[in-house]
Amino acid sequence: MTRVAAIDCGTNSVRLLIADIAPDPAGSAGSAGGAGGMLTDVERLMEIVRLGQGVDRTGRLAPEALDRTFTAMRGYAELVERHGAEKVRVVATSATRDADNRADFVSGVVDIFGVVPEVITGDEEATLSFLGATRELAALRPARPYLVVDIGGGSTEFVLGSSEVEAARSVDIGCVRMTERHLKDGDPPSPEQITAAAADIDAALAEVRRTVPVDEARTLVGLAGSVTTISGIAHGLPEYDPERIHLSRVTATQVHEVTRNLLHATRAERAAIGVMHPGRVDVIGAGALILDRIMREYGFGAVVVSEHDILDGIAWSLA
């Protein structure tokens, strides 16, 4: 048994997973596709810090965004020490990749955790997301190959594979980035703003199709907060319930309806939704639109929703 700590610092949130990993007797604990080993949560936490605030426009991490992120991380570091994690890995993704001053982020993380954060590429992010998302899918027996879609704040990762990654692509369409580009000046946004955002998303999806043979996929697997929130809304949950959301199924019709309602709702109306995290209120419309366009453009009739994603992949990588 190994106790590990995984920290995922994205564009919108910073998350912590402290977990115990028991190796597979056959030695396949690090493999994907649902085989080998067991991961048991000790702590699983998330805070919305909006590290990517303004990065799409300025190319820099804002001082106040760094302060919010480091404050959350200091709390996480106390938990890592308290629980005695043997291995720690800190991974940063889209916003930090894009920032000219990412050295400020790196030095702050070293001061807090004593380890150098890895500012990973989109391909590395895709591989970790696939590993984290697919280990538990075998019990559902969904058709393979999977198209795993991780809708983040700054980017979205597309990964095709059955038990290993066969093709992957990261594109700069995320819920924060699309909100800041197109949807921030409307309550609710105008039809013209929504059309512009959809066109931006569709252009990125066309780029993905050139690299990833999406038409070969038989099951769409959706990850991250936008997707899990949509599932909670679609299933009428009164509050966020990860156990009911994990491995749930949402039809394309439900996604289309939820997306339409979110994009036509005011901020106050979105904030009143029971499953809505306060930090997602401003960006959930864009996140829903990304998922909706993926399902429309690639022809998926449903999405399997996973609560396990890159954070779990980071933890498994430490086994």
Short mmCIF file of C-alpha atoms in Angstrom, two decimals:
data_model
loop_
_atom_site.label_atom_id
_atom_site.label_comp_id
_atom_site.label_asym_id
_atom_site.label_seq_id
_atom_site.Cartn_x
_atom_site.Cartn_y
_atom_site.Cartn_z
CA MET A 1 0.00 0.00 0.00
CA THR A 2 1.34 3.42 -0.98
CA ARG A 3 -0.15 6.73 0.19
CA VAL A 4 0.12 9.37 -2.50
CA ALA A 5 -0.94 13.00 -2.95
CA ALA A 6 -1.98 14.35 -6.35
CA ILE A 7 -2.57 18.05 -6.96
CA ASP A 8 -4.15 19.21 -10.21
CA CYS A 9 -3.97 22.94 -10.84
CA GLY A 10 -6.17 23.87 -13.77
CA THR A 11 -7.47 27.09 -15.24
CA ASN A 12 -10.54 27.25 -13.01
CA SER A 13 -9.85 25.04 -9.99
CA VAL A 14 -7.14 23.47 -7.88
CA ARG A 15 -7.83 19.96 -6.60
CA LEU A 16 -6.25 17.55 -4.14
CA LEU A 17 -6.46 13.78 -3.95
CA ILE A 18 -4.76 11.93 -1.12
CA ALA A 19 -5.23 8.22 -1.71
CA ASP A 20 -3.96 4.79 -0.76
CA ILE A 21 -3.00 2.64 -3.72
CA ALA A 22 -2.85 -1.13 -3.37
CA PRO A 23 -0.89 -2.75 -6.21
CA ASP A 24 -2.39 -5.33 -8.51
CA PRO A 25 -0.97 -8.80 -7.73
CA ALA A 26 -0.36 -9.23 -11.45
CA GLY A 27 1.68 -6.04 -11.49
CA SER A 28 -0.61 -3.94 -13.70
CA ALA A 29 -1.48 -1.17 -11.25
CA GLY A 30 -0.47 1.54 -13.67
CA SER A 31 -2.47 0.30 -16.63
CA ALA A 32 -5.66 1.83 -18.01
CA GLY A 33 -8.91 0.24 -18.99
CA GLY A 34 -10.14 -0.78 -15.55
CA ALA A 35 -7.62 -3.52 -14.70
CA GLY A 36 -5.30 -3.88 -11.74
CA GLY A 37 -4.86 -2.32 -8.33
CA MET A 38 -7.19 -0.35 -6.08
CA LEU A 39 -7.27 3.35 -5.26
CA THR A 40 -8.95 4.36 -2.00
CA ASP A 41 -9.67 8.02 -1.28
CA VAL A 42 -8.35 9.55 1.94
CA GLU A 43 -9.11 13.17 0.97
CA ARG A 44 -10.61 14.55 -2.25
CA LEU A 45 -11.02 18.33 -2.32
CA MET A 46 -11.62 21.08 -4.86
CA GLU A 47 -11.48 24.86 -4.68
CA ILE A 48 -12.36 27.30 -7.45
CA VAL A 49 -9.42 29.72 -7.68
CA ARG A 50 -9.73 30.92 -11.29
CA LEU A 51 -5.96 30.81 -11.87
CA GLY A 52 -6.59 31.46 -15.56
CA GLN A 53 -8.29 34.81 -14.92
CA GLY A 54 -7.45 37.02 -17.92
CA VAL A 55 -4.69 34.74 -19.27
CA ASP A 56 -6.34 34.45 -22.69
CA ARG A 57 -6.21 38.25 -23.00
CA THR A 58 -2.99 39.18 -21.18
CA GLY A 59 -0.82 36.07 -21.47
CA ARG A 60 0.03 36.38 -17.76
CA LEU A 61 -1.16 34.93 -14.46
CA ALA A 62 -2.77 37.74 -12.46
CA PRO A 63 -1.26 38.45 -9.00
CA GLU A 64 -4.64 38.04 -7.30
CA ALA A 65 -5.19 34.71 -9.10
CA LEU A 66 -1.81 33.45 -7.88
CA ASP A 67 -2.67 34.57 -4.34
CA ARG A 68 -5.96 32.64 -4.41
CA THR A 69 -4.22 29.55 -5.74
CA PHE A 70 -1.38 29.63 -3.21
CA THR A 71 -3.84 30.12 -0.34
CA ALA A 72 -5.70 26.96 -1.37
CA MET A 73 -2.45 25.06 -1.83
CA ARG A 74 -1.19 25.95 1.66
CA GLY A 75 -4.28 24.29 3.09
CA TYR A 76 -3.64 21.26 0.90
CA ALA A 77 0.00 21.07 2.00
CA GLU A 78 -1.10 20.86 5.64
CA LEU A 79 -3.34 17.90 4.78
CA VAL A 80 -0.57 16.18 2.80
CA GLU A 81 1.73 16.42 5.83
CA ARG A 82 -0.99 15.39 8.30
CA HIS A 83 -1.87 12.27 6.32
CA GLY A 84 1.73 11.29 5.71
CA ALA A 85 1.70 11.01 1.92
CA GLU A 86 4.85 9.24 0.73
CA LYS A 87 4.81 10.66 -2.80
CA VAL A 88 3.54 14.04 -4.02
CA ARG A 89 2.99 15.17 -7.59
CA VAL A 90 1.77 18.65 -8.61
CA VAL A 91 0.56 19.08 -12.16
CA ALA A 92 -0.45 22.33 -13.86
CA THR A 93 -2.27 22.57 -17.16
CA SER A 94 -3.65 25.06 -19.67
CA ALA A 95 -3.49 28.45 -17.94
CA THR A 96 0.05 27.89 -16.68
CA ARG A 97 1.20 26.57 -20.08
CA ASP A 98 -0.01 29.80 -21.68
CA ALA A 99 1.43 32.25 -19.12
CA ASP A 100 4.61 34.27 -19.66
CA ASN A 101 5.16 34.50 -15.89
CA ARG A 102 4.69 30.84 -15.06
CA ALA A 103 8.03 30.94 -13.18
CA ASP A 104 6.15 32.85 -10.44
CA PHE A 105 3.75 29.93 -10.16
CA VAL A 106 6.55 27.36 -10.11
CA SER A 107 8.50 29.12 -7.34
CA GLY A 108 5.36 29.49 -5.22
CA VAL A 109 4.54 25.80 -5.49
CA VAL A 110 8.09 24.79 -4.58
CA ASP A 111 7.86 26.96 -1.45
CA ILE A 112 4.56 25.32 -0.44
CA PHE A 113 5.04 21.65 -1.32
CA GLY A 114 8.79 21.29 -1.69
CA VAL A 115 8.37 19.75 -5.15
CA VAL A 116 8.64 21.29 -8.59
CA PRO A 117 5.25 21.42 -10.35
CA GLU A 118 5.06 19.86 -13.77
CA VAL A 119 3.60 22.16 -16.40
CA ILE A 120 2.47 19.34 -18.65
CA THR A 121 1.70 19.39 -22.35
CA GLY A 122 -1.77 18.87 -23.73
CA ASP A 123 -0.81 15.34 -24.79
CA GLU A 124 0.44 14.49 -21.30
CA GLU A 125 -2.76 15.92 -19.84
CA ALA A 126 -4.79 13.76 -22.22
CA THR A 127 -2.93 10.59 -21.22
CA LEU A 128 -3.42 11.20 -17.49
CA SER A 129 -7.11 12.01 -18.03
CA PHE A 130 -7.60 8.77 -19.96
CA LEU A 131 -5.86 6.74 -17.26
CA GLY A 132 -7.96 8.27 -14.49
CA ALA A 133 -11.27 8.03 -16.33
CA THR A 134 -11.16 4.53 -17.78
CA ARG A 135 -9.96 2.28 -14.96
CA GLU A 136 -13.49 1.79 -13.60
CA LEU A 137 -15.38 1.57 -16.90
CA ALA A 138 -14.91 -2.16 -17.34
CA ALA A 139 -17.71 -2.90 -14.87
CA LEU A 140 -20.17 -1.01 -17.11
CA ARG A 141 -19.03 -2.89 -20.22
CA PRO A 142 -19.42 0.12 -22.53
CA ALA A 143 -18.51 -0.32 -26.17
CA ARG A 144 -14.91 0.47 -27.08
CA PRO A 145 -13.03 2.44 -28.15
CA TYR A 146 -13.79 5.34 -25.84
CA LEU A 147 -13.56 9.02 -26.68
CA VAL A 148 -12.62 10.64 -23.37
CA VAL A 149 -13.37 14.37 -23.31
CA ASP A 150 -12.02 16.50 -20.46
CA ILE A 151 -13.60 19.97 -20.57
CA GLY A 152 -11.37 22.24 -18.52
CA GLY A 153 -11.23 25.96 -17.94
CA GLY A 154 -8.71 26.83 -20.62
CA SER A 155 -8.58 23.76 -22.84
CA THR A 156 -10.40 20.56 -23.71
CA GLU A 157 -8.61 17.26 -24.16
CA PHE A 158 -9.83 14.55 -26.55
CA VAL A 159 -8.43 11.05 -26.11
CA LEU A 160 -9.35 7.97 -28.14
CA GLY A 161 -8.48 4.51 -26.91
CA SER A 162 -9.62 1.14 -25.64
CA SER A 163 -7.09 0.15 -23.00
CA GLU A 164 -4.31 2.53 -24.02
CA VAL A 165 -4.24 5.94 -25.67
CA GLU A 166 -4.41 5.60 -29.44
CA ALA A 167 -4.81 9.27 -30.40
CA ALA A 168 -5.09 12.52 -28.49
CA ARG A 169 -5.48 16.25 -29.06
CA SER A 170 -5.75 19.27 -26.77
CA VAL A 171 -7.44 22.41 -28.09
CA ASP A 172 -7.92 25.83 -26.51
CA ILE A 173 -11.66 25.69 -25.87
CA GLY A 174 -12.46 25.69 -22.16
CA CYS A 175 -15.31 27.09 -20.11
CA VAL A 176 -13.31 30.04 -18.76
CA ARG A 177 -11.64 30.84 -22.08
CA MET A 178 -14.93 30.73 -24.04
CA THR A 179 -16.69 32.81 -21.40
CA GLU A 180 -13.99 35.49 -21.45
CA ARG A 181 -13.88 35.55 -25.24
CA HIS A 182 -17.59 35.51 -26.01
CA LEU A 183 -20.08 35.31 -23.14
CA LYS A 184 -18.94 37.61 -20.34
CA ASP A 185 -20.95 40.70 -21.37
CA GLY A 186 -24.47 39.34 -21.23
CA ASP A 187 -26.96 38.34 -18.54
CA PRO A 188 -28.00 36.18 -20.28
CA PRO A 189 -25.69 36.28 -23.34
CA SER A 190 -27.14 37.42 -26.64
CA PRO A 191 -27.85 35.04 -29.55
CA GLU A 192 -24.96 36.67 -31.42
CA GLN A 193 -22.54 35.94 -28.59
CA ILE A 194 -23.68 32.33 -28.38
CA THR A 195 -23.34 31.93 -32.15
CA ALA A 196 -19.80 33.32 -32.06
CA ALA A 197 -18.83 30.97 -29.23
CA ALA A 198 -20.33 27.97 -31.06
CA ALA A 199 -18.40 28.87 -34.22
CA ASP A 200 -15.15 29.05 -32.24
CA ILE A 201 -15.86 25.66 -30.66
CA ASP A 202 -16.81 24.07 -33.99
CA ALA A 203 -13.57 25.27 -35.58
CA ALA A 204 -11.60 23.58 -32.79
CA LEU A 205 -13.64 20.38 -33.17
CA ALA A 206 -12.77 20.32 -36.85
CA GLU A 207 -9.09 20.50 -35.89
CA VAL A 208 -9.54 17.60 -33.47
CA ARG A 209 -11.10 15.47 -36.20
CA ARG A 210 -7.95 15.92 -38.32
CA THR A 211 -5.84 14.30 -35.58
CA VAL A 212 -8.21 11.99 -33.68
CA PRO A 213 -10.44 9.51 -35.58
CA VAL A 214 -13.48 10.44 -33.49
CA ASP A 215 -15.86 8.50 -35.75
CA GLU A 216 -14.27 5.24 -34.55
CA ALA A 217 -15.38 5.91 -30.96
CA ARG A 218 -18.33 3.93 -29.62
CA THR A 219 -18.65 5.50 -26.16
CA LEU A 220 -18.26 9.16 -25.18
CA VAL A 221 -16.88 9.65 -21.65
CA GLY A 222 -17.17 13.16 -20.22
CA LEU A 223 -14.97 14.54 -17.43
CA ALA A 224 -14.63 17.61 -15.22
CA GLY A 225 -16.92 20.03 -13.47
CA SER A 226 -18.93 21.30 -16.41
CA VAL A 227 -19.93 17.76 -17.39
CA THR A 228 -20.66 16.55 -13.86
CA THR A 229 -22.76 19.65 -13.17
CA ILE A 230 -24.77 19.06 -16.35
CA SER A 231 -25.41 15.49 -15.20
CA GLY A 232 -26.65 16.71 -11.82
CA ILE A 233 -29.01 19.20 -13.50
CA ALA A 234 -30.24 16.66 -16.08
CA HIS A 235 -31.06 14.14 -13.35
CA GLY A 236 -32.81 16.72 -11.18
CA LEU A 237 -30.55 16.34 -8.16
CA PRO A 238 -31.40 18.78 -5.36
CA GLU A 239 -27.71 19.10 -4.46
CA TYR A 240 -24.37 17.93 -5.80
CA ASP A 241 -24.00 14.19 -5.15
CA PRO A 242 -20.80 12.71 -6.64
CA GLU A 243 -21.87 9.12 -5.96
CA ARG A 244 -25.04 9.54 -8.05
CA ILE A 245 -23.23 11.51 -10.75
CA HIS A 246 -20.26 9.15 -11.15
CA LEU A 247 -20.81 6.80 -14.12
CA SER A 248 -24.24 8.29 -14.81
CA ARG A 249 -25.53 8.53 -18.38
CA VAL A 250 -26.89 11.71 -19.97
CA THR A 251 -28.57 11.65 -23.36
CA ALA A 252 -27.87 14.15 -26.12
CA THR A 253 -31.43 15.44 -25.78
CA GLN A 254 -30.86 16.14 -22.09
CA VAL A 255 -27.56 17.89 -22.80
CA HIS A 256 -29.18 20.06 -25.48
CA GLU A 257 -32.02 21.04 -23.11
CA VAL A 258 -29.73 21.82 -20.16
CA THR A 259 -27.42 23.86 -22.40
CA ARG A 260 -30.30 25.87 -23.85
CA ASN A 261 -31.69 26.60 -20.40
CA LEU A 262 -28.30 27.64 -18.96
CA LEU A 263 -27.54 29.97 -21.87
CA HIS A 264 -30.94 31.64 -21.51
CA ALA A 265 -30.76 31.96 -17.72
CA THR A 266 -29.60 34.99 -15.77
CA ARG A 267 -26.71 34.73 -13.36
CA ALA A 268 -29.12 34.72 -10.43
CA GLU A 269 -31.11 31.87 -11.97
CA ARG A 270 -27.96 29.80 -12.55
CA ALA A 271 -26.75 30.46 -9.00
CA ALA A 272 -30.05 29.14 -7.63
CA ILE A 273 -29.57 25.69 -9.19
CA GLY A 274 -29.05 23.19 -6.36
CA VAL A 275 -26.06 21.33 -7.83
CA MET A 276 -24.24 24.49 -8.95
CA HIS A 277 -20.90 25.25 -7.32
CA PRO A 278 -20.64 29.04 -6.81
CA GLY A 279 -17.39 29.10 -8.74
CA ARG A 280 -19.06 27.62 -11.84
CA VAL A 281 -21.99 30.04 -12.08
CA ASP A 282 -20.25 32.39 -14.52
CA VAL A 283 -18.71 29.71 -16.77
CA ILE A 284 -21.17 26.81 -16.81
CA GLY A 285 -22.99 28.08 -19.91
CA ALA A 286 -19.81 27.92 -21.96
CA GLY A 287 -18.92 24.51 -20.54
CA ALA A 288 -22.34 23.16 -21.45
CA LEU A 289 -22.09 24.63 -24.94
CA ILE A 290 -18.78 22.85 -25.50
CA LEU A 291 -20.28 19.48 -24.54
CA ASP A 292 -23.40 20.16 -26.60
CA ARG A 293 -21.36 21.02 -29.72
CA ILE A 294 -19.18 17.90 -29.25
CA MET A 295 -22.23 15.66 -29.16
CA ARG A 296 -23.85 17.39 -32.12
CA GLU A 297 -20.74 17.50 -34.31
CA TYR A 298 -19.54 13.97 -33.54
CA GLY A 299 -22.97 12.34 -33.44
CA PHE A 300 -23.05 10.92 -29.91
CA GLY A 301 -26.46 10.02 -28.52
CA ALA A 302 -25.28 9.93 -24.89
CA VAL A 303 -22.31 10.62 -22.63
CA VAL A 304 -21.08 8.53 -19.69
CA VAL A 305 -20.07 10.93 -16.90
CA SER A 306 -17.04 10.21 -14.74
CA GLU A 307 -16.06 11.91 -11.49
CA HIS A 308 -12.60 10.40 -11.93
CA ASP A 309 -10.24 12.15 -14.30
CA ILE A 310 -6.75 13.61 -14.54
CA LEU A 311 -6.54 13.89 -10.74
CA ASP A 312 -6.93 10.11 -10.44
CA GLY A 313 -4.50 9.64 -13.32
CA ILE A 314 -1.88 11.66 -11.45
CA ALA A 315 -2.41 9.49 -8.36
CA TRP A 316 -2.15 6.25 -10.36
CA SER A 317 1.08 7.52 -11.94
CA LEU A 318 2.65 7.50 -8.46
CA ALA A 319 1.83 3.83 -7.78
#
